[in-house]
Amino acid sequence: MSGPFGPGLAQGGYWNLARPSIPAHQATSRQISGIYPFVADAGLGHRGPILGVDLNADALWHFSPWEAYADASDRGTFSTNLLVLGAYRAGKSATIKTLVTRSLAFGHQAVVPSDPKGEWVTVAEAVPGGVVIRIGGGSAARLNPLDRGPRRVDADDEQHEKMVRQRRITTLVSLIEMALGSTRLTAVEHAAIHDALARSIRSTGDRPTLRSVYEHLGTIVDDTGTDFRLSDGAVQPRFVLRRFVEGDLSGLFEDESTVAFDADSPIVVVDTSELFARSELVAQLTQVCTTAWIQAVVSDRSAGRTRYLIREEGWRDMTSLAALQMFQQWLKLSRHYGISNVVILHKMGDLDAVGDADSKERNLAYSIVGDIENKFIFRVNHQEAAALRERLNIPATHVEDARRLRMGVFLAYIGQYAYAVDCFATSTPWEFELFATDSAMQPADDGMLQLLDLELLDHFWPEQTPADDGLDGWLSQPRKETFDER
């Protein structure tokens, strides 16, 4: 300031008669490491849609599995698949919906093979050009899980035919074993299924259906010229497929498809919520059929599309050994087809529904999930601490952090780096309301005051005991109270 006294005399400010002497800050290396100004992480860069705010860097966090895969630096990844794990109401679905809808502007397509809760339907209806395929509930839509699918342009005829046949056999075996309670089929039963499928392909002009396979299994049983062992092996698979032709799953998957996959739509959702309300077995059978149909139509590299394949309740895709092997192969081919499989689980314990304890199926399921390189870990319960450390090799300090995360905040493991991201910090009110999945738990606001139920309140209020103010109470030995009595 100019002048010998500065503005202090006229304006009541400060005096600058002498420059203040401020000593340099001194601290140990342990103390000064906490205030070092360059500890903020550089992040993944600005490629891809904004998913949230990096809490360590206080900067916008961009993410795209394809951009991360194409990154040749040490922050790149070797896979486009993504594991999403967290407790209920931790923000998993809302975060993935945010990622998917913001990725549409980058040309990526979103495909939901099975929407068990119908929550993706509202998203597809809000997106211009979105397609919803409803299965069950009076809908006339029918999907054929044995569809051939598009021709692979990068494989010769022999390779293509081998892959199509393997997908069809895997679908049939998975459906039959699942309906039998994950019972492994015998070699004779496998042979009967192969024979019936081959006959169906010949009789339908390479357009086999579950109904046709069911009918040819019956022919094998009734044909007197058939080997009696093969005839016996066709009995049980035929009874299982009868459920799709004449039972509670008829009219859904037994004939040729009546709907087509729209490759130009930004988002395609198969709504299976009506069927998932029936039983757990129906839900699993439905997911196998719809996933097989989707995989048949999206395994087309010539389309030049990058797609998110969102697998809600991902453990249902791994309910048998055949399904596990197909699922593992599909994850390995994701880069080949330009697909990012998003596997959503509530907890690692979901995989305990796969096979028996220490079985080959369960160990393979844990191995498949553990091999997914990119992970979004949301808030977890304390029971999951050991599973995260042992199955996913997450550091103990990160596991403790995951137990305290608030809704919408997650730990992102992309390649060799970890990030703490707040997704909802960048969500608009429109997005937040569209992606909310717990609206049914919100109280209805009808503008009326709700009176308390006093009788119910008294039920929870502790009973008052009369005070003992007599002489006997003072002289008697105090009674030791138990935990229940307190």
Coordinates of C-alpha atoms in Angstrom, one line a residue, residues 1-485:
M1 CA 0.0 0.0 0.0
S2 CA 1.2 3.6 -0.7
G3 CA 1.9 5.9 2.2
P4 CA 3.7 5.4 5.4
F5 CA 0.7 4.3 7.4
G6 CA -1.6 2.7 4.7
P7 CA -5.4 2.9 5.0
G8 CA -5.5 2.4 8.7
L9 CA -5.9 6.0 9.7
A10 CA -8.6 6.9 7.3
Q11 CA -10.5 3.6 6.8
G12 CA -9.9 1.7 10.0
G13 CA -7.9 -1.0 8.2
Y14 CA -4.5 -2.4 9.0
W15 CA -1.1 -0.7 9.6
N16 CA 1.8 -1.5 7.3
L17 CA 4.5 0.3 9.1
A18 CA 6.7 -2.8 8.8
R19 CA 6.4 -6.0 6.7
P20 CA 5.3 -8.9 8.9
S21 CA 7.9 -11.6 9.5
I22 CA 6.4 -15.1 8.9
P23 CA 8.7 -18.0 9.7
A24 CA 8.9 -21.0 7.3
H25 CA 6.7 -24.0 8.2
Q26 CA 8.7 -26.8 9.7
A27 CA 7.4 -30.4 10.1
T28 CA 8.5 -34.0 9.9
S29 CA 8.2 -36.0 6.7
R30 CA 5.3 -37.9 8.2
Q31 CA 3.4 -34.7 8.9
I32 CA 4.2 -32.9 5.7
S33 CA 3.2 -35.9 3.5
G34 CA -0.4 -35.2 4.5
I35 CA -0.4 -31.6 3.2
Y36 CA 1.7 -32.2 0.1
P37 CA -0.2 -30.4 -2.7
F38 CA 0.4 -33.0 -5.4
V39 CA -1.2 -36.1 -4.0
A40 CA -4.3 -35.9 -6.1
D41 CA -4.6 -38.7 -8.6
A42 CA -4.5 -37.9 -12.4
G43 CA -7.6 -40.0 -13.0
L44 CA -8.5 -41.8 -16.3
G45 CA -8.5 -38.6 -18.4
H46 CA -11.4 -37.1 -20.1
R47 CA -12.3 -39.8 -22.7
G48 CA -15.7 -41.3 -22.4
P49 CA -18.8 -40.1 -20.6
I50 CA -18.7 -38.4 -17.2
L51 CA -19.8 -40.9 -14.5
G52 CA -19.1 -38.9 -11.4
V53 CA -16.6 -37.0 -9.3
D54 CA -13.3 -38.5 -8.3
L55 CA -13.2 -37.9 -4.6
N56 CA -9.4 -38.2 -4.4
A57 CA -8.7 -35.7 -7.1
D58 CA -11.8 -33.6 -6.7
A59 CA -12.3 -33.7 -10.5
L60 CA -14.7 -35.2 -13.0
W61 CA -14.3 -38.9 -13.5
H62 CA -14.8 -40.2 -17.1
F63 CA -15.1 -43.9 -17.9
S64 CA -15.6 -46.0 -20.9
P65 CA -14.6 -49.7 -21.0
W66 CA -13.6 -49.5 -24.6
E67 CA -11.4 -46.4 -24.0
A68 CA -9.8 -48.0 -21.1
Y69 CA -9.1 -51.1 -23.2
A70 CA -7.6 -49.0 -26.0
D71 CA -5.4 -47.0 -23.5
A72 CA -1.8 -48.2 -24.0
S73 CA -0.5 -46.6 -20.8
D74 CA -0.3 -48.2 -17.4
R75 CA -3.8 -47.1 -16.7
G76 CA -5.2 -49.3 -19.5
T77 CA -7.1 -52.6 -19.0
F78 CA -7.0 -55.9 -20.8
S79 CA -10.8 -56.5 -20.7
T80 CA -14.0 -54.6 -21.4
N81 CA -16.1 -56.5 -18.9
L82 CA -17.3 -55.0 -15.6
L83 CA -18.3 -56.5 -12.3
V84 CA -20.7 -54.5 -10.2
L85 CA -21.1 -55.6 -6.6
G86 CA -22.9 -54.0 -3.6
A87 CA -25.6 -54.3 -1.0
Y88 CA -29.2 -53.3 -1.6
R89 CA -29.9 -49.6 -2.0
A90 CA -26.2 -48.9 -2.5
G91 CA -26.8 -47.2 -5.9
K92 CA -25.6 -50.0 -8.2
S93 CA -28.5 -49.9 -10.7
A94 CA -28.7 -46.1 -10.8
T95 CA -25.0 -45.8 -11.5
I96 CA -25.0 -48.3 -14.3
K97 CA -28.1 -46.6 -15.8
T98 CA -26.2 -43.3 -15.6
L99 CA -23.2 -44.9 -17.4
V100 CA -25.3 -46.5 -20.1
T101 CA -27.6 -43.5 -20.9
R102 CA -24.6 -41.1 -21.0
S103 CA -22.8 -43.5 -23.3
L104 CA -25.5 -43.5 -25.9
A105 CA -24.2 -40.2 -27.2
F106 CA -20.9 -41.9 -27.9
G107 CA -22.5 -44.5 -30.1
H108 CA -22.7 -47.4 -27.7
Q109 CA -25.8 -49.6 -27.6
A110 CA -27.3 -51.0 -24.4
V111 CA -28.9 -54.5 -24.4
V112 CA -30.6 -56.0 -21.3
P113 CA -31.3 -59.7 -22.1
S114 CA -33.5 -60.1 -19.0
D115 CA -35.1 -57.3 -16.9
P116 CA -36.5 -59.2 -13.9
K117 CA -37.8 -56.1 -12.1
G118 CA -39.0 -54.0 -15.1
E119 CA -36.7 -51.1 -13.9
W120 CA -34.9 -50.8 -17.3
V121 CA -38.2 -50.5 -19.1
T122 CA -38.7 -46.9 -17.9
V123 CA -35.2 -46.0 -19.1
A124 CA -35.9 -47.5 -22.5
E125 CA -39.2 -45.7 -22.8
A126 CA -37.5 -42.4 -21.9
V127 CA -34.8 -42.8 -24.5
P128 CA -35.9 -41.8 -28.1
G129 CA -35.9 -45.0 -30.2
G130 CA -35.7 -47.4 -27.3
V131 CA -37.2 -50.8 -27.8
V132 CA -38.9 -52.9 -25.1
I133 CA -39.7 -56.6 -25.8
R134 CA -42.2 -57.9 -23.2
I135 CA -42.3 -61.7 -22.5
G136 CA -45.4 -63.1 -20.7
G137 CA -48.2 -61.2 -19.2
G138 CA -50.5 -61.6 -22.2
S139 CA -47.8 -60.5 -24.7
A140 CA -47.7 -62.3 -28.0
A141 CA -43.9 -62.0 -28.3
R142 CA -42.0 -65.2 -28.6
L143 CA -38.2 -65.8 -28.6
N144 CA -36.5 -68.9 -30.0
P145 CA -33.4 -69.6 -27.9
L146 CA -32.2 -71.9 -30.7
D147 CA -32.0 -69.1 -33.3
R148 CA -28.9 -69.4 -35.6
G149 CA -28.0 -65.7 -35.3
P150 CA -26.0 -63.6 -37.9
R151 CA -23.2 -65.0 -39.9
R152 CA -19.7 -64.5 -38.5
V153 CA -17.6 -62.7 -41.1
D154 CA -14.3 -63.6 -39.6
A155 CA -14.8 -67.3 -39.4
D156 CA -15.0 -70.0 -42.1
D157 CA -18.0 -72.2 -42.5
E158 CA -16.7 -75.0 -40.3
Q159 CA -15.9 -72.7 -37.4
H160 CA -19.2 -70.9 -37.7
E161 CA -21.3 -74.1 -37.7
K162 CA -19.3 -75.4 -34.8
M163 CA -20.1 -72.4 -32.7
V164 CA -23.8 -72.3 -33.6
R165 CA -24.1 -76.0 -32.7
Q166 CA -22.3 -75.5 -29.4
R167 CA -24.5 -72.6 -28.4
R168 CA -27.7 -74.6 -29.2
I169 CA -26.5 -77.7 -27.3
T170 CA -25.4 -75.6 -24.4
T171 CA -28.8 -73.9 -24.2
L172 CA -30.7 -77.3 -24.4
V173 CA -28.5 -78.9 -21.7
S174 CA -28.7 -75.9 -19.4
L175 CA -32.5 -75.8 -19.6
I176 CA -32.9 -79.5 -18.9
E177 CA -30.3 -79.7 -16.1
M178 CA -31.8 -76.6 -14.5
A179 CA -35.3 -77.9 -14.6
L180 CA -34.0 -81.2 -13.0
G181 CA -32.5 -79.3 -10.1
S182 CA -29.0 -79.0 -11.6
T183 CA -28.8 -82.8 -12.0
R184 CA -26.0 -83.7 -14.4
L185 CA -27.2 -85.5 -17.5
T186 CA -25.8 -88.9 -18.4
A187 CA -23.8 -89.6 -21.5
V188 CA -26.8 -91.4 -23.0
E189 CA -29.1 -88.5 -22.4
H190 CA -26.5 -86.1 -24.0
A191 CA -26.5 -88.4 -27.0
A192 CA -30.3 -88.4 -27.2
I193 CA -30.3 -84.6 -27.1
H194 CA -27.7 -84.3 -29.8
D195 CA -29.6 -86.8 -32.0
A196 CA -32.9 -85.0 -31.6
L197 CA -31.3 -81.6 -32.3
A198 CA -29.7 -83.0 -35.5
R199 CA -33.0 -84.4 -36.7
S200 CA -34.7 -81.0 -35.9
I201 CA -32.2 -79.1 -37.9
R202 CA -32.7 -81.4 -40.9
S203 CA -36.5 -81.4 -40.7
T204 CA -36.9 -77.6 -40.2
G205 CA -34.3 -76.5 -42.8
D206 CA -31.9 -75.4 -40.1
R207 CA -34.5 -73.6 -38.1
P208 CA -34.8 -75.8 -35.0
T209 CA -37.2 -75.0 -32.1
L210 CA -37.8 -76.4 -28.7
R211 CA -41.1 -77.9 -30.0
S212 CA -39.3 -79.6 -32.8
V213 CA -36.6 -81.1 -30.5
Y214 CA -39.4 -82.2 -28.1
E215 CA -41.2 -84.0 -31.0
H216 CA -38.0 -85.7 -32.2
L217 CA -37.2 -86.9 -28.7
G218 CA -40.7 -88.5 -28.7
T219 CA -39.8 -90.2 -32.0
I220 CA -36.6 -91.6 -30.5
V221 CA -38.6 -93.0 -27.6
D222 CA -41.3 -94.6 -29.8
D223 CA -39.1 -95.8 -32.6
T224 CA -38.6 -99.5 -32.2
G225 CA -35.5 -99.5 -34.4
T226 CA -33.7 -97.1 -32.0
D227 CA -31.2 -98.5 -29.6
F228 CA -33.0 -99.1 -26.4
R229 CA -30.4 -97.3 -24.4
L230 CA -30.8 -94.2 -26.5
S231 CA -34.6 -94.5 -26.3
D232 CA -34.4 -94.6 -22.5
G233 CA -32.0 -91.6 -22.5
A234 CA -34.6 -89.5 -24.4
V235 CA -37.4 -90.0 -21.9
Q236 CA -36.3 -87.5 -19.2
P237 CA -35.2 -84.6 -21.5
R238 CA -38.6 -85.0 -23.4
F239 CA -40.6 -84.6 -20.1
V240 CA -38.6 -81.5 -19.3
L241 CA -39.2 -79.9 -22.7
R242 CA -42.8 -80.7 -22.4
R243 CA -43.1 -77.9 -19.9
F244 CA -42.1 -75.4 -22.6
V245 CA -44.5 -76.9 -25.2
E246 CA -47.6 -77.7 -23.1
G247 CA -46.8 -76.5 -19.6
D248 CA -46.6 -73.2 -17.7
L249 CA -43.9 -71.9 -20.1
S250 CA -45.8 -72.6 -23.3
G251 CA -46.3 -69.8 -25.7
L252 CA -42.9 -68.1 -24.9
F253 CA -39.9 -70.1 -26.3
E254 CA -41.1 -73.2 -28.0
D255 CA -41.6 -71.9 -31.6
E256 CA -39.9 -69.5 -34.0
S257 CA -39.3 -65.9 -32.9
T258 CA -42.1 -63.4 -33.5
V259 CA -39.9 -60.4 -32.8
A260 CA -36.6 -59.2 -34.2
F261 CA -33.6 -57.5 -32.6
D262 CA -33.4 -53.9 -33.6
A263 CA -29.7 -53.3 -34.2
D264 CA -30.2 -49.6 -34.8
S265 CA -32.0 -48.9 -31.5
P266 CA -29.9 -47.2 -28.8
I267 CA -31.3 -49.5 -26.1
V268 CA -33.1 -52.9 -26.2
V269 CA -34.7 -54.3 -23.1
V270 CA -36.3 -57.7 -22.7
D271 CA -38.9 -57.3 -20.0
T272 CA -39.3 -60.6 -18.1
S273 CA -40.8 -59.2 -14.9
E274 CA -44.1 -61.0 -15.4
L275 CA -42.4 -64.4 -15.5
F276 CA -40.0 -63.7 -12.6
A277 CA -43.0 -63.2 -10.4
R278 CA -44.0 -66.9 -10.8
S279 CA -41.1 -68.8 -9.2
E280 CA -37.3 -68.9 -8.9
L281 CA -37.1 -71.8 -11.3
V282 CA -39.2 -70.1 -13.9
A283 CA -37.0 -67.0 -13.5
Q284 CA -33.8 -69.0 -14.2
L285 CA -35.3 -70.8 -17.2
T286 CA -36.5 -67.6 -18.6
Q287 CA -33.1 -65.9 -18.2
V288 CA -31.3 -68.8 -20.0
C289 CA -33.7 -68.6 -23.0
T290 CA -33.6 -64.8 -23.3
T291 CA -29.8 -64.6 -22.9
A292 CA -29.3 -67.3 -25.5
W293 CA -31.5 -65.4 -28.0
I294 CA -29.7 -62.2 -27.3
Q295 CA -26.2 -63.8 -27.6
A296 CA -27.2 -65.3 -31.0
V297 CA -28.3 -62.0 -32.4
V298 CA -25.5 -59.7 -31.0
S299 CA -22.5 -61.9 -31.9
D300 CA -22.0 -60.1 -35.1
R301 CA -18.7 -58.4 -35.5
S302 CA -19.6 -57.1 -38.9
A303 CA -22.2 -54.8 -37.3
G304 CA -19.5 -52.5 -36.0
R305 CA -21.4 -51.7 -32.9
T306 CA -20.1 -51.5 -29.3
R307 CA -22.7 -52.8 -26.9
Y308 CA -23.2 -52.9 -23.1
L309 CA -24.7 -56.3 -22.2
I310 CA -26.3 -55.7 -18.8
R311 CA -26.7 -58.9 -16.8
E312 CA -29.0 -58.2 -13.9
E313 CA -28.9 -61.0 -11.3
G314 CA -25.8 -62.2 -13.1
W315 CA -25.5 -65.4 -11.1
R316 CA -28.6 -66.8 -12.9
D317 CA -26.5 -67.1 -16.0
M318 CA -24.2 -69.6 -14.2
T319 CA -26.6 -72.2 -12.8
S320 CA -25.1 -75.3 -14.6
L321 CA -21.7 -76.5 -15.8
A322 CA -22.7 -76.1 -19.4
A323 CA -24.0 -72.5 -18.8
L324 CA -20.8 -71.7 -16.8
Q325 CA -18.6 -72.9 -19.7
M326 CA -20.6 -70.9 -22.2
F327 CA -20.6 -67.8 -19.9
Q328 CA -16.8 -68.1 -19.6
Q329 CA -16.3 -68.3 -23.3
W330 CA -18.7 -65.4 -23.9
L331 CA -16.6 -63.2 -21.5
K332 CA -13.5 -64.1 -23.3
L333 CA -15.0 -63.2 -26.7
S334 CA -16.4 -59.9 -25.5
R335 CA -13.5 -57.9 -27.0
H336 CA -13.9 -59.8 -30.2
Y337 CA -17.5 -58.7 -30.5
G338 CA -17.0 -55.2 -29.1
I339 CA -19.2 -56.1 -26.0
S340 CA -18.9 -55.0 -22.4
N341 CA -20.6 -57.5 -20.1
V342 CA -21.8 -55.8 -17.0
V343 CA -22.4 -58.5 -14.3
I344 CA -24.4 -57.2 -11.4
L345 CA -24.3 -59.0 -8.0
H346 CA -25.6 -58.1 -4.6
K347 CA -22.9 -60.1 -2.8
M348 CA -20.4 -62.8 -3.5
G349 CA -22.6 -65.1 -1.6
D350 CA -25.0 -65.0 -4.6
L351 CA -22.7 -67.5 -6.2
D352 CA -23.4 -70.0 -3.5
A353 CA -26.6 -70.9 -5.4
V354 CA -24.4 -72.3 -8.1
G355 CA -23.7 -76.0 -7.5
D356 CA -22.8 -77.6 -4.1
A357 CA -20.1 -76.5 -1.7
D358 CA -16.6 -77.1 -3.1
S359 CA -18.2 -78.4 -6.4
K360 CA -16.7 -77.8 -9.8
E361 CA -19.5 -75.5 -10.7
R362 CA -19.2 -73.2 -7.7
N363 CA -15.4 -73.0 -8.0
L364 CA -15.7 -72.1 -11.7
A365 CA -18.3 -69.5 -10.9
Y366 CA -16.1 -67.8 -8.4
S367 CA -13.1 -68.1 -10.8
I368 CA -15.1 -66.4 -13.6
V369 CA -16.2 -63.5 -11.4
G370 CA -12.8 -63.1 -9.9
D371 CA -11.2 -62.9 -13.4
I372 CA -13.3 -59.8 -14.3
E373 CA -10.6 -57.1 -14.2
N374 CA -12.8 -53.9 -14.0
K375 CA -14.9 -53.7 -10.8
F376 CA -17.3 -51.2 -9.2
I377 CA -17.6 -52.0 -5.4
F378 CA -20.4 -50.3 -3.6
R379 CA -21.3 -50.4 0.1
V380 CA -21.1 -54.0 1.3
N381 CA -22.2 -55.7 4.5
H382 CA -19.7 -56.8 7.1
Q383 CA -20.4 -60.4 6.1
E384 CA -18.8 -59.7 2.7
A385 CA -15.4 -58.6 4.1
A386 CA -13.8 -62.0 4.0
A387 CA -15.2 -62.8 0.5
L388 CA -13.9 -59.5 -0.9
R389 CA -10.4 -60.1 0.4
E390 CA -10.2 -63.8 -0.5
R391 CA -12.2 -64.0 -3.7
L392 CA -11.5 -60.6 -5.3
N393 CA -8.1 -59.9 -3.7
I394 CA -9.2 -56.4 -2.5
P395 CA -6.9 -54.8 0.2
A396 CA -8.2 -55.0 3.8
T397 CA -8.2 -51.1 4.1
H398 CA -10.3 -50.9 0.9
V399 CA -12.8 -53.4 2.3
E400 CA -13.2 -51.3 5.5
D401 CA -13.8 -48.3 3.3
A402 CA -16.4 -50.2 1.3
R403 CA -18.4 -50.9 4.5
R404 CA -18.8 -47.1 5.1
L405 CA -19.6 -45.9 1.6
R406 CA -22.8 -43.8 1.2
M407 CA -25.3 -44.4 -1.6
G408 CA -23.9 -43.7 -5.0
V409 CA -20.3 -43.8 -4.0
F410 CA -18.2 -46.7 -5.1
L411 CA -14.6 -48.0 -5.4
A412 CA -13.7 -48.4 -9.0
Y413 CA -10.9 -50.8 -9.9
I414 CA -9.8 -50.1 -13.5
G415 CA -6.7 -52.1 -14.4
Q416 CA -4.0 -51.5 -11.8
Y417 CA -5.5 -48.4 -10.3
A418 CA -8.3 -47.7 -7.8
Y419 CA -10.6 -44.7 -7.6
A420 CA -13.3 -43.4 -5.2
V421 CA -16.1 -42.1 -7.3
D422 CA -19.4 -40.3 -6.3
C423 CA -21.8 -40.9 -9.2
F424 CA -24.7 -39.0 -7.8
A425 CA -22.6 -35.8 -7.5
T426 CA -23.1 -35.2 -11.2
S427 CA -26.6 -36.6 -11.6
T428 CA -29.4 -34.2 -12.6
P429 CA -32.8 -34.3 -10.9
W430 CA -34.3 -35.8 -14.0
E431 CA -31.7 -38.6 -14.0
F432 CA -32.1 -39.2 -10.3
E433 CA -35.8 -39.6 -10.5
L434 CA -35.7 -41.8 -13.6
F435 CA -33.1 -44.2 -12.2
A436 CA -34.6 -44.5 -8.7
T437 CA -35.4 -48.1 -8.0
D438 CA -36.8 -47.8 -4.5
S439 CA -39.7 -45.5 -5.2
A440 CA -42.1 -48.1 -4.0
M441 CA -40.6 -47.8 -0.5
Q442 CA -41.3 -44.0 -0.4
P443 CA -44.4 -43.0 1.6
A444 CA -47.3 -41.8 -0.5
D445 CA -47.7 -38.0 -0.3
D446 CA -51.5 -37.5 -0.5
G447 CA -51.4 -34.2 1.3
M448 CA -53.2 -35.6 4.4
L449 CA -51.7 -35.7 7.9
Q450 CA -51.2 -39.2 9.1
L451 CA -52.1 -39.9 12.8
L452 CA -49.9 -42.1 14.9
D453 CA -51.2 -45.5 15.9
L454 CA -51.0 -45.1 19.7
E455 CA -51.7 -48.7 20.4
L456 CA -48.9 -49.8 18.2
L457 CA -46.6 -47.2 19.8
D458 CA -47.5 -48.5 23.3
H459 CA -46.6 -52.0 22.2
F460 CA -42.9 -50.9 21.6
W461 CA -42.8 -48.6 24.6
P462 CA -41.1 -50.2 27.7
E463 CA -43.3 -51.1 30.5
Q464 CA -42.8 -49.0 33.7
T465 CA -42.1 -51.0 36.9
P466 CA -43.1 -49.5 40.3
A467 CA -40.2 -48.1 42.3
D468 CA -39.4 -50.1 45.4
D469 CA -39.0 -47.4 48.1
G470 CA -39.5 -49.7 51.1
L471 CA -36.9 -50.7 53.7
D472 CA -36.8 -54.3 52.5
G473 CA -35.7 -53.1 49.0
W474 CA -32.7 -51.2 50.5
L475 CA -31.6 -54.1 52.6
S476 CA -32.1 -57.0 50.2
Q477 CA -29.3 -58.4 48.0
P478 CA -29.4 -56.7 44.5
R479 CA -30.7 -59.0 41.8
K480 CA -28.4 -59.6 38.8
E481 CA -30.3 -58.8 35.6
T482 CA -29.8 -60.7 32.5
F483 CA -29.5 -59.2 29.0
D484 CA -33.0 -60.1 28.0
E485 CA -34.5 -58.5 31.2

